[in-house]
Coordinates of C-alpha atoms in Angstrom, one line a residue:
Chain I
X119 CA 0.0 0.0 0.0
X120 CA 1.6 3.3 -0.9
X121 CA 1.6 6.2 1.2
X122 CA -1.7 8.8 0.9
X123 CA -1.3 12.3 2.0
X124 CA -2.3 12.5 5.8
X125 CA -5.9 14.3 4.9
X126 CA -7.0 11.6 3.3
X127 CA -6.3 9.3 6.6
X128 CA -7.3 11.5 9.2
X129 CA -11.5 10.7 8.5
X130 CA -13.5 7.7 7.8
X131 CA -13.2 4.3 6.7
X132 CA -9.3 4.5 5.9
X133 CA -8.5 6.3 8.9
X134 CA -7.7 2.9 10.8
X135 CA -5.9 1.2 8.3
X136 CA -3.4 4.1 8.2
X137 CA -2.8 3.9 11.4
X138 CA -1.6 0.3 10.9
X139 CA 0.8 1.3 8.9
X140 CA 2.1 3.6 11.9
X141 CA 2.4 0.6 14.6
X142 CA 5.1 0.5 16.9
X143 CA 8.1 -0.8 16.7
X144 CA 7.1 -3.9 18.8
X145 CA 4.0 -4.4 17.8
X146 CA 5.6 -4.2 14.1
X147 CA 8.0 -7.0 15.0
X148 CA 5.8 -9.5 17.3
X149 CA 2.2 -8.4 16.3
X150 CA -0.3 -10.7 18.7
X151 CA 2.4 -12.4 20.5
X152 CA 3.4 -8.6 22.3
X153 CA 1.0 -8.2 25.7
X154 CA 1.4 -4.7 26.0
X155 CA 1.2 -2.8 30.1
X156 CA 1.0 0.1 31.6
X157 CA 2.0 0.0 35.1
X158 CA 0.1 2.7 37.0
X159 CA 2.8 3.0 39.7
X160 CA 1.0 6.0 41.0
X161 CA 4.3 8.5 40.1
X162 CA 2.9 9.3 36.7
X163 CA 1.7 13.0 35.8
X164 CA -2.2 14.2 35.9
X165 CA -3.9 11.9 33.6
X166 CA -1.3 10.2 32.3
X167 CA -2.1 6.5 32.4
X168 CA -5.8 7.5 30.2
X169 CA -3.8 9.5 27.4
X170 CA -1.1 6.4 27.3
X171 CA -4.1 4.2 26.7
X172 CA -5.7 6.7 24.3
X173 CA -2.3 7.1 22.1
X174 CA -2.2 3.2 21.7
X175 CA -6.0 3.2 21.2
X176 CA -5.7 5.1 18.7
X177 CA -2.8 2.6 16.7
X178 CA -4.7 -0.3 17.8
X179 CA -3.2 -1.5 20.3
X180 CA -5.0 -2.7 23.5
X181 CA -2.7 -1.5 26.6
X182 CA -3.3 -3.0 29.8
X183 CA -3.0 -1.1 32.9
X184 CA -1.7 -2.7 36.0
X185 CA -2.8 -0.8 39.4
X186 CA 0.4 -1.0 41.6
X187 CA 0.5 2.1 43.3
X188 CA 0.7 0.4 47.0
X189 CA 4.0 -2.0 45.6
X190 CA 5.8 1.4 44.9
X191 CA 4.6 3.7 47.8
X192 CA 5.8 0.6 49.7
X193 CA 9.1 0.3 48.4
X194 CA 9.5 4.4 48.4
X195 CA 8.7 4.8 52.0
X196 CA 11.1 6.7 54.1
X197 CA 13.6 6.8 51.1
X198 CA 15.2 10.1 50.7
X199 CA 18.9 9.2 49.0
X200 CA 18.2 9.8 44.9
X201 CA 20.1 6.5 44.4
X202 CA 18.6 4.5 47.0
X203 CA 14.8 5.6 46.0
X204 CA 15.5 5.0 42.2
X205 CA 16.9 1.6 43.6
X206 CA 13.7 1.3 45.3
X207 CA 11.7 2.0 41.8
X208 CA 13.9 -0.5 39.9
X209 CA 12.8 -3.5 42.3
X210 CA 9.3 -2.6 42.5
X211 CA 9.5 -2.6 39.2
X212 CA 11.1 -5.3 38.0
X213 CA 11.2 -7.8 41.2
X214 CA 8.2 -7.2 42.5
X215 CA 5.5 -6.1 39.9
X216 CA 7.3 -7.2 36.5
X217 CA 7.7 -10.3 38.3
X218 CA 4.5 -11.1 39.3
X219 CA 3.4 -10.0 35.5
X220 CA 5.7 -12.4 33.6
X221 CA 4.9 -15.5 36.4
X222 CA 0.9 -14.7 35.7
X223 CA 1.3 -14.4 32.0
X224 CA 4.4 -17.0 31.4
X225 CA 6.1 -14.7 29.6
X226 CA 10.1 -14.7 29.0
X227 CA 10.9 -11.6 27.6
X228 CA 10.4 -7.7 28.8
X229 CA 11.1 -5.5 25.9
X230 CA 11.4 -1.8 27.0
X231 CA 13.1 1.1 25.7
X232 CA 15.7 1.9 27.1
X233 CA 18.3 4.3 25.1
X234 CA 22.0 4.9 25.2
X235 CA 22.1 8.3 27.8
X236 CA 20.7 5.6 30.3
X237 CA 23.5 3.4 29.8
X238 CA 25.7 6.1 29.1
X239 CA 25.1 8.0 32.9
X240 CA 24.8 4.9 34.6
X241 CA 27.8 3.7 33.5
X242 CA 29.4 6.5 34.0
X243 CA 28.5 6.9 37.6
X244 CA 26.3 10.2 37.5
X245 CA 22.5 8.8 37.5
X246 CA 21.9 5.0 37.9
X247 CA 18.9 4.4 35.5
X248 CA 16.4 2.3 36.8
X249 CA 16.2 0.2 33.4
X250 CA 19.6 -0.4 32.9
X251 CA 21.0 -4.1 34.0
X252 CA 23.5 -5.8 31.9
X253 CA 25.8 -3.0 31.7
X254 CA 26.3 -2.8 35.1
X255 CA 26.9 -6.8 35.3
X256 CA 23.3 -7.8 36.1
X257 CA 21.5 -10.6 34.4
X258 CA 18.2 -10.0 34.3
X259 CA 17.1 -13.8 33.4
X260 CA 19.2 -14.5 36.2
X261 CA 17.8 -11.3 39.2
X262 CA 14.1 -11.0 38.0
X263 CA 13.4 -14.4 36.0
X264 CA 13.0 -12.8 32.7
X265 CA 15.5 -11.7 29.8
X266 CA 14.7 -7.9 28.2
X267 CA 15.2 -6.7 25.0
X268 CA 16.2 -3.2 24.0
X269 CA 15.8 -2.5 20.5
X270 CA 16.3 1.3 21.0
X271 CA 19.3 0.9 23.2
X272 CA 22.4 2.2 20.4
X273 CA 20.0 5.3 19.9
X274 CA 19.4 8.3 22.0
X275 CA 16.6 11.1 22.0
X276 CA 17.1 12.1 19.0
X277 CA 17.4 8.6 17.2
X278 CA 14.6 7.4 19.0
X279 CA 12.2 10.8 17.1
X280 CA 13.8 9.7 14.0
X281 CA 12.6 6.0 14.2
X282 CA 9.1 7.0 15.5
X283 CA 8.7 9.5 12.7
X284 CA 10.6 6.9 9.7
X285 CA 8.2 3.8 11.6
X286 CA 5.0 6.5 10.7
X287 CA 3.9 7.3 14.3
X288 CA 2.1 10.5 15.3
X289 CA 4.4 13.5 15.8
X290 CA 2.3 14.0 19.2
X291 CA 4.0 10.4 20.7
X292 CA 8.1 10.8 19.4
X293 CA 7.5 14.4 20.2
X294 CA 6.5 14.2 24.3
X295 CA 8.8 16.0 26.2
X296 CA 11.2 13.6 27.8
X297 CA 10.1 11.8 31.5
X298 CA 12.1 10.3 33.7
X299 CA 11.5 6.6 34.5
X300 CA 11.0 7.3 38.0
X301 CA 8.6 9.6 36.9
X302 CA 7.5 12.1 39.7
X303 CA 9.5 10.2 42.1
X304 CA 12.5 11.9 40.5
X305 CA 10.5 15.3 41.1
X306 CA 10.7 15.7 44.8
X307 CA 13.9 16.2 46.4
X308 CA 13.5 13.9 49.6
X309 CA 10.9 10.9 50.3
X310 CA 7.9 10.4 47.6
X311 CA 5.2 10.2 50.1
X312 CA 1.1 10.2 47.8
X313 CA 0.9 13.4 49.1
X314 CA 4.1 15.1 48.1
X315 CA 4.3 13.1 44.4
X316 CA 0.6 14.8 44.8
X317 CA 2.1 18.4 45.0
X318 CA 4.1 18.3 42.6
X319 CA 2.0 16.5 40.0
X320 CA -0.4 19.8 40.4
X321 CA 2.9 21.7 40.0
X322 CA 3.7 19.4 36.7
X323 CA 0.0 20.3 35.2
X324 CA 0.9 24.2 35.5
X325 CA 4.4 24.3 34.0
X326 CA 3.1 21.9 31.1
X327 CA 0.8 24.2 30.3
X328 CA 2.5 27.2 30.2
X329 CA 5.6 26.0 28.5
X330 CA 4.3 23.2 26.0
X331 CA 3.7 26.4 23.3
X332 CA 8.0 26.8 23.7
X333 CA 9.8 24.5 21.9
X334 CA 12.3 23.5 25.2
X335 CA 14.1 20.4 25.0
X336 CA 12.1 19.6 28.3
X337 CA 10.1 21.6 31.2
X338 CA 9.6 20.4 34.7
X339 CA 8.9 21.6 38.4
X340 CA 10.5 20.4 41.0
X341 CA 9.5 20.2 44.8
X342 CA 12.1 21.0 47.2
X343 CA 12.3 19.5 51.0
X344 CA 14.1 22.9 52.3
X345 CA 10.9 24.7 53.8
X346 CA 11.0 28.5 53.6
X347 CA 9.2 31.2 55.1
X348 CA 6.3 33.0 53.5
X349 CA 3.3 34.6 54.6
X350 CA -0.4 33.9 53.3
X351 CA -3.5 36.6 54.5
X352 CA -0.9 38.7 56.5
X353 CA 0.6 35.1 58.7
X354 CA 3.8 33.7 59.0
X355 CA 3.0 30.4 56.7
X356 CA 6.3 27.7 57.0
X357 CA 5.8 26.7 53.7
X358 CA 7.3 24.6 50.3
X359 CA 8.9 25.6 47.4
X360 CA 8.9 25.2 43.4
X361 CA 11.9 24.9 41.1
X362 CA 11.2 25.4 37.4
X363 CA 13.5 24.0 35.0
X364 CA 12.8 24.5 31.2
X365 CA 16.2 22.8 29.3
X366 CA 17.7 24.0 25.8
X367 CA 19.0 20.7 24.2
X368 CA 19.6 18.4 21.8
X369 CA 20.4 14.6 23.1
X370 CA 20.4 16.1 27.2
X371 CA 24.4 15.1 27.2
X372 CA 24.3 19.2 27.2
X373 CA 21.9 21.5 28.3
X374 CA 21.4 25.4 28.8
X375 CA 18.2 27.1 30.5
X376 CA 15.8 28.3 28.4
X377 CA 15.7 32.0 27.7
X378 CA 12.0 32.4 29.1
X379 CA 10.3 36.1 28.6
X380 CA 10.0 37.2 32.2
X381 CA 6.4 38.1 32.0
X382 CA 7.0 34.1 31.3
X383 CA 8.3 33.7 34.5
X384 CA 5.9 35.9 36.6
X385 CA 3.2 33.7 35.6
X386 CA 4.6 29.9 36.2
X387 CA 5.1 31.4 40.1
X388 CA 1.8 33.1 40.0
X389 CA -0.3 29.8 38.8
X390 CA 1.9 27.7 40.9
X391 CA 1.3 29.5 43.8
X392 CA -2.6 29.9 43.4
X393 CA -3.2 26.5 42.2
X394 CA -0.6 24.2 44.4
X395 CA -1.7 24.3 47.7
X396 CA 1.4 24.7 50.5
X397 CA 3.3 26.9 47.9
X398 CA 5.1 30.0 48.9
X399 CA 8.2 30.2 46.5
X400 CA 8.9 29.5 43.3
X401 CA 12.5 29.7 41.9
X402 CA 13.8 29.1 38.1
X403 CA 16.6 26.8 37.4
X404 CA 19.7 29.4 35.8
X405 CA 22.5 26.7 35.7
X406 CA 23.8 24.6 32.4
X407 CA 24.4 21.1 32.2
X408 CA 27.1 19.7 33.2
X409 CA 27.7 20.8 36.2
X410 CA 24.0 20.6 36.8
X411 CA 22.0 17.2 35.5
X412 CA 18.5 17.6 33.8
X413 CA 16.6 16.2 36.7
X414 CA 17.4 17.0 40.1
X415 CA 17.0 14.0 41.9
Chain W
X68 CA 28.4 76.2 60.6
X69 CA 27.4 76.7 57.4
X70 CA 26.8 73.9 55.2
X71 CA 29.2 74.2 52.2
X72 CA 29.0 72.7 48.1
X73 CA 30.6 68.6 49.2
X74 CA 33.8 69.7 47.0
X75 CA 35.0 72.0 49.6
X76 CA 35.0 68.9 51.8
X77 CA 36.2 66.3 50.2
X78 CA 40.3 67.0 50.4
X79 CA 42.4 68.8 52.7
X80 CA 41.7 70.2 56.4
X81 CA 37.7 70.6 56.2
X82 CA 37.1 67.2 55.8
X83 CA 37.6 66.5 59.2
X84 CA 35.0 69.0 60.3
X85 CA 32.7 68.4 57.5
X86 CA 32.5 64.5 58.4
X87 CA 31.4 65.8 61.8
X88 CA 28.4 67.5 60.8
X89 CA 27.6 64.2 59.6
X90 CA 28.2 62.3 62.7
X91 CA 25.7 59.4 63.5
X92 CA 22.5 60.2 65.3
X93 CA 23.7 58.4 68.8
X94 CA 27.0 60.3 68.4
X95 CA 25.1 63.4 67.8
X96 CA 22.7 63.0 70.8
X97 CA 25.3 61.1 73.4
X98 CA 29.0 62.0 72.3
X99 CA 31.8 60.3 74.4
X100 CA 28.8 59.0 76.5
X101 CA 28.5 56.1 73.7
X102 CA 31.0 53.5 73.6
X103 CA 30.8 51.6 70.0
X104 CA 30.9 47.9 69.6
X105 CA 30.9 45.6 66.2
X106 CA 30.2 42.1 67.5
X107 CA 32.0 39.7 65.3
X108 CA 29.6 36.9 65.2
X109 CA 31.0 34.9 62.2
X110 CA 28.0 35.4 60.6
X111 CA 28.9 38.6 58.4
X112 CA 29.9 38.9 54.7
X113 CA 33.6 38.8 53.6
X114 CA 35.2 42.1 55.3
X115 CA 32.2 43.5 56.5
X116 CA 33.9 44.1 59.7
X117 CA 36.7 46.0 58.6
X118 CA 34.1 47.8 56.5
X119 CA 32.0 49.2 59.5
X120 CA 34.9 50.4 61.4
X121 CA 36.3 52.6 58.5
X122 CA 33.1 53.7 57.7
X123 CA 32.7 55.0 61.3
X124 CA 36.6 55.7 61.8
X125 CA 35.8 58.5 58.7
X126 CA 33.2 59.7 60.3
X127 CA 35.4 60.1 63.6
X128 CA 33.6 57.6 65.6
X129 CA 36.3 54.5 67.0
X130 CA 34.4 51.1 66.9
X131 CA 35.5 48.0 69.2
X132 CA 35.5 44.9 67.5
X133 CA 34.0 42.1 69.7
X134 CA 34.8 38.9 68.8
X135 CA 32.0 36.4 69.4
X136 CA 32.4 33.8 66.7
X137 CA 32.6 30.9 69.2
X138 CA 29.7 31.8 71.3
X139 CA 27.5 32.1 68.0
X140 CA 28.4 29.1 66.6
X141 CA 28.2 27.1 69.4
X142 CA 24.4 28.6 70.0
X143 CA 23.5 27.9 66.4
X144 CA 24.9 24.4 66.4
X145 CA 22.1 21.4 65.9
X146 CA 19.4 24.1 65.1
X147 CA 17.8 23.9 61.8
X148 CA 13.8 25.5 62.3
X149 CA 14.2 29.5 61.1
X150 CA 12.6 30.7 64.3
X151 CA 14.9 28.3 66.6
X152 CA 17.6 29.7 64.9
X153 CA 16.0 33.4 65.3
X154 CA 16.0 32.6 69.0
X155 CA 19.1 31.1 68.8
X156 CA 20.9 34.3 68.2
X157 CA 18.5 36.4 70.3
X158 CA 19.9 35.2 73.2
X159 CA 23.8 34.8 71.7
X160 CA 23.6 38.4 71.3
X161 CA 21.9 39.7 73.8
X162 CA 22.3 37.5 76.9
X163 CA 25.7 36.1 76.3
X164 CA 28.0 38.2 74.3
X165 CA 25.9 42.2 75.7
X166 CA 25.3 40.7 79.0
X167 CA 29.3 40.2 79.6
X168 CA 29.9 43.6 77.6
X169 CA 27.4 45.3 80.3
X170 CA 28.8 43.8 83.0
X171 CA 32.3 44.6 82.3
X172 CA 31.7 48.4 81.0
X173 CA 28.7 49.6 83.4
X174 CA 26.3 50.3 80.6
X175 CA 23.2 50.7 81.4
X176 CA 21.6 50.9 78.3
X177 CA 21.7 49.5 74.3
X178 CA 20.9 51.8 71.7
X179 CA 20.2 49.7 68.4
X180 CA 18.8 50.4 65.5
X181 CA 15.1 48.5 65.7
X182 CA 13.1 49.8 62.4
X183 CA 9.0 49.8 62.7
X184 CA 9.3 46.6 59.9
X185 CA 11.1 44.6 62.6
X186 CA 8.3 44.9 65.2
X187 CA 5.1 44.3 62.6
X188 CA 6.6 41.1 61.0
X189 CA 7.2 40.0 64.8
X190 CA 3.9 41.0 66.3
X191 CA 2.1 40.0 62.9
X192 CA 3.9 36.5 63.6
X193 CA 5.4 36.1 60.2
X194 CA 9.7 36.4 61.1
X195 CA 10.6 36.6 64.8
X196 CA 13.1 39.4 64.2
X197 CA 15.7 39.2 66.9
X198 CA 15.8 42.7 68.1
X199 CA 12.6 43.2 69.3
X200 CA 11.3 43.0 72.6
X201 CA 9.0 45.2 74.5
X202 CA 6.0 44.6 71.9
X203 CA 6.2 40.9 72.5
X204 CA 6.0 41.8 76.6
X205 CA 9.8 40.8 76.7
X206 CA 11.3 43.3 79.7
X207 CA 14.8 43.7 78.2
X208 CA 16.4 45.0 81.4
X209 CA 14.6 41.7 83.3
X210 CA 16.0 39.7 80.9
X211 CA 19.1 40.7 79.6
X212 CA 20.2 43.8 82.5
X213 CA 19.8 46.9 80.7
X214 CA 17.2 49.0 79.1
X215 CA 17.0 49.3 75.1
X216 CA 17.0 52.4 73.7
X217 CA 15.3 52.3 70.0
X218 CA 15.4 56.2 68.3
X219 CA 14.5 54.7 64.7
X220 CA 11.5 52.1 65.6
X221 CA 9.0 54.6 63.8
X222 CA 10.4 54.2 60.5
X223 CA 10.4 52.1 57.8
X224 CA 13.8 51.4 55.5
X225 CA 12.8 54.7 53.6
X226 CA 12.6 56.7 56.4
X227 CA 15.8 55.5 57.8
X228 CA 17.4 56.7 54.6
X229 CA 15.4 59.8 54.4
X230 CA 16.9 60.4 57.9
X231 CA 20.6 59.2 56.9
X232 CA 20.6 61.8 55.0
X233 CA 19.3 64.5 57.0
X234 CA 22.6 64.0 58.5
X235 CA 24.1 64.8 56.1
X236 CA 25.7 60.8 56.3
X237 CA 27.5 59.3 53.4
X238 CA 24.7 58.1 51.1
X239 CA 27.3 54.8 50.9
X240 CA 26.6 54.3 54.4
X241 CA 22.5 55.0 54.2
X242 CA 22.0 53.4 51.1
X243 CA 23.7 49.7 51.5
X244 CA 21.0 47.4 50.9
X245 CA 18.9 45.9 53.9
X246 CA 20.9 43.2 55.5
X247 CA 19.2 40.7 58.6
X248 CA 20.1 40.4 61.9
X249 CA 20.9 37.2 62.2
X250 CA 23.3 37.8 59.1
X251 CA 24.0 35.2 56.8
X252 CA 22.5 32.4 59.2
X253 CA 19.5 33.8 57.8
X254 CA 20.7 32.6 54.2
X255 CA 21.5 29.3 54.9
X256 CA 18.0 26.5 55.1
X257 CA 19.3 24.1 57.6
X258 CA 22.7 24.3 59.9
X259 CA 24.4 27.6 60.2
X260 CA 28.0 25.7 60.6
X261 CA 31.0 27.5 60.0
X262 CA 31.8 25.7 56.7
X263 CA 28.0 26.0 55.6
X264 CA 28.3 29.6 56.0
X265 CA 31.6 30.1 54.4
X266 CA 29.8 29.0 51.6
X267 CA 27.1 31.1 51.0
X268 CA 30.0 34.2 51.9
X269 CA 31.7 32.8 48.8
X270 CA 28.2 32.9 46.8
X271 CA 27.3 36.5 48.3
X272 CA 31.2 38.0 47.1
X273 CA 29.5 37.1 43.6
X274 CA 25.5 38.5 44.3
X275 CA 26.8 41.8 45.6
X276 CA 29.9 41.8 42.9
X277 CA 27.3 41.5 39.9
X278 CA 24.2 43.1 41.5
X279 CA 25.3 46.3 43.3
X280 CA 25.2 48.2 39.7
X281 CA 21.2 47.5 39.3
X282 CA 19.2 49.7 41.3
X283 CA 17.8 46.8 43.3
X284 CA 16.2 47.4 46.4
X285 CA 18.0 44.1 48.0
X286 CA 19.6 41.2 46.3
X287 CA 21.1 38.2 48.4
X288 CA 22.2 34.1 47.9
X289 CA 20.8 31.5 49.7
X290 CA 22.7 28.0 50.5
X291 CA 19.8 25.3 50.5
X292 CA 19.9 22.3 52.7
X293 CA 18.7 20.1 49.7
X294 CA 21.3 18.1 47.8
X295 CA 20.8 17.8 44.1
X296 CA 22.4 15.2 41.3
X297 CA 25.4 17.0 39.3
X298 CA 28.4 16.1 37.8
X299 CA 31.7 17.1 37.5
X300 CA 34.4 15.3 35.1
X301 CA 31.6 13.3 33.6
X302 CA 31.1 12.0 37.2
X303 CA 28.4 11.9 39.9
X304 CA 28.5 15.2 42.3
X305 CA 25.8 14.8 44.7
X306 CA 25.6 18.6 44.9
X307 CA 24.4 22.0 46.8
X308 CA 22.1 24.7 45.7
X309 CA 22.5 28.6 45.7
X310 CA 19.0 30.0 45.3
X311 CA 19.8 34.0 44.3
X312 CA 17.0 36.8 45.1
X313 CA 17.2 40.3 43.8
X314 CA 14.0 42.3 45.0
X315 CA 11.9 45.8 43.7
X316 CA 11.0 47.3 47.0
X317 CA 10.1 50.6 48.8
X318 CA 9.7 49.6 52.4
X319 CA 10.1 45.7 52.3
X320 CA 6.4 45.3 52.9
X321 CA 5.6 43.9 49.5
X322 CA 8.5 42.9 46.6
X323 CA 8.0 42.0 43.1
X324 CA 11.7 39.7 41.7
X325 CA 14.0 41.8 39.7
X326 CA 13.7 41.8 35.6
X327 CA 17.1 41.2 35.7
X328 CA 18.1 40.4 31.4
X329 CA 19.4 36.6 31.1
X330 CA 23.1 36.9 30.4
X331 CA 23.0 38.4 34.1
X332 CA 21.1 35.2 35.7
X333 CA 23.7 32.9 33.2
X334 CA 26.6 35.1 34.6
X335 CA 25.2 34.5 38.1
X336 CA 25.1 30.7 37.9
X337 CA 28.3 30.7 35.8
X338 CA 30.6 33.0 38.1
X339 CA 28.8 31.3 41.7
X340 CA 29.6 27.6 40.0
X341 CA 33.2 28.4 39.6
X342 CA 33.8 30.6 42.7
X343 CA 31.8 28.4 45.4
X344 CA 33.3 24.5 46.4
X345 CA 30.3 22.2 46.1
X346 CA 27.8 24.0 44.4
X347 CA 26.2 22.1 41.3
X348 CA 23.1 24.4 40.6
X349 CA 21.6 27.6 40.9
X350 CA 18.2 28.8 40.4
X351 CA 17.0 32.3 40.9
X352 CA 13.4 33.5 42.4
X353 CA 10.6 34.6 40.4
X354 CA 7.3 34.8 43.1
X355 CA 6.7 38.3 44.9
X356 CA 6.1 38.9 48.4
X357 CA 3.7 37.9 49.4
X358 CA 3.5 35.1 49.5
X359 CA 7.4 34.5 49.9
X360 CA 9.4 36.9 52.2
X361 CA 12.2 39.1 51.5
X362 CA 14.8 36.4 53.5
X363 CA 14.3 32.7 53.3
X364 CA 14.8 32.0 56.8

């Protein structure tokens, strides 16, 4: 079948079948025998694990979505070194969750996508990436029961757009701002209690929406631990605080701020403030990458 | 005495005489009756000082430098909550290190320099500040041995320059910008240890070196407690965070963050990364008071 202009996709009858042409990449290669999950892990942004549905929906592919918020706020509890709580993540998810999936299912492959940075900073020492295992001498067949496959793994952000835009996919899926894979866990500086991952989701909804019109490498907010003083309705008010960090970049090895108009600014700690409850101060993120890192935690 | 043009002043034998028109208002009122102490508490910027006793030596007013580092530090060591630390120094300064300066001179009375913003953010129960007393029912000459005299506490930061210069002061020494009482243990979150606040001392030398030209009404660093993930030779540096505020203000009561144009926040980060051990990331604020405060801590 030869490639239509998109108009002629994007109503009726042939809509779907275009979209088959668009699969992805695993689906592509494995077609019925791929179970496809979603693991609501309760660290994933406002409405995330619908529109992750939604986007597959919409290729045809059924995603299933395993509830295992309790497994990770387990595992997180009382965790507040950045290593040890992206530890945490990688056994919840792999050991315990992972495990239980591929025991239930009798599967004997994962296949994930992890890319080169991951392998790249964890080897190096700077970030140890939760999905990142024979690099670092583990044998997953051996630790969780299972062997993974990483077809994306000699690519990084910028291969990976190239493939989803070559393999047909919709601009709005290879174009998502990068997220880490301890999603809002690697948010908040400190432990990930519900209530904090809770705060800065509602952060996470404000600076999306102000700063998906730039076109920033990524955007994120940040929730700090340090409390500082503020004052709501004329009262001393102990309260949190906000880091904003919108990143210049082309494959996140480097990485300046973004140059945001200061009326820009004014607003993300405005709408913060009014619509993140326990907010006092908002600060913007001025440093480059390296020294910095992308994420905080 | 006539007042004559400044340029009469400014070189040969008048400038003696002129500089004592413009002596201090308790030098003014009290003459030799006023003994003058600096208390070195550890806690001031780099030369400060040495900076306040030539400023008063020109103005032919000798200054005795106290020094109380010891006794500060070991108050403020373990204490981490703003208003324990507030306290913290209250009673460094005014039972410990006054109390023995009393004792051994015979004073019977403090004169300070308490402005009206001190007592409403400390009755209002937003920032304990650590000069105030009498409106919290505190007797000072109960508690501490002497009586506290207080010939500014009806005006704000504007009228205390409006009176500065009324003295015909140097407008050097009337317009510095506002700087707390608990000094830079009121820009560190957390600890104020000796090393911590070497630190932010490092990343002030930059603030005030890149700042003092805009017409700011304040402008400061911050050390956070918070560690974030950095690197440094393509390795992991588990990192600290200077948080810089530069403030629009007439009286401190409400602030808007400075406009300040993006090569000067890049030069910020870039100049406080190089010149400051240990610090990874910078961000600078961008919400108004209120909510926030002026100070951090």
């Amino acid at each position: 079948m030869g490639i239509k202009p998109l108009s002629e996709y994007t109503r009726g009858q042939n809509w779907r079948r275009r979209r088959r042409t668009g699969r992805p990449l695993g689906h592509r290669a494995l077609g019925n025998r791929l179970k496809t999950v979603f693991i609501e892990n309760g660290l994933m942004r406002a409405g995330e694990p619908d529109q992750v549905v939604g986007f597959f929906r919409d290729l045809g592919v059924t995603v299933e979505v395993v509830d295992a918020k309790k497994e990770f706020f387990s595992a997180l509890k009382g965790v507040t070194d950045p290593e040890e709580k992206r530890e945490a993540i990688t056994q919840a998810f792999y050991k315990t969750v992972f495990g239980r999936i591929v025991r239930d299912s009798g599967a004997k492959h994962l296949l994930q996508g992890t890319i080169l940075t991951d392998v790249d900073e964890t080897v190096a020492g700077i970030k140890r990436q939760h999905n990142v295992f024979e690099q670092l001498g583990i044998d997953p067949k051996e630790t969780f029961g299972y062997q993974i496959i990483e077809p994306l793994i000699q690519l990084r952000k910028d291969g990976v757009r190239a493939t989803g835009k070559a393999l047909g996919l919709p601009a709005t899926l290879f174009e998502r701002i990068p997220f880490p894979g301890p999603a809002l866990a690697a948010r908040v500086i400190g432990e990930a209690t519900p209530d904090r991952i809770e705060t800065v989701r509602k952060a996470t909804v404000v600076v999306e929406r102000l700063l998906e019109t730039t076109d920033a490498f990524q955007y994120m907010g940040i929730l700090h631990e340090d409390r500082v003083t503020g004052m709501r309705d004329g009262k001393r008010d102990f309260g949190q605080q906000i880091e904003v960090r919108c990143w210049e970049s082309v494959d996140a090895r480097i990485a300046t701020p973004t140059q945001l108009p200061f009326e820009m600014l004014e607003k993300l700690a405005a709408d913060i403030i009014s619509e993140v409850p326990g907010i006092v101060s908002v600060t913007y993120n001025i440093a480059t990458k390296p020294p910095s890192t992308i994420e905080a935690v």
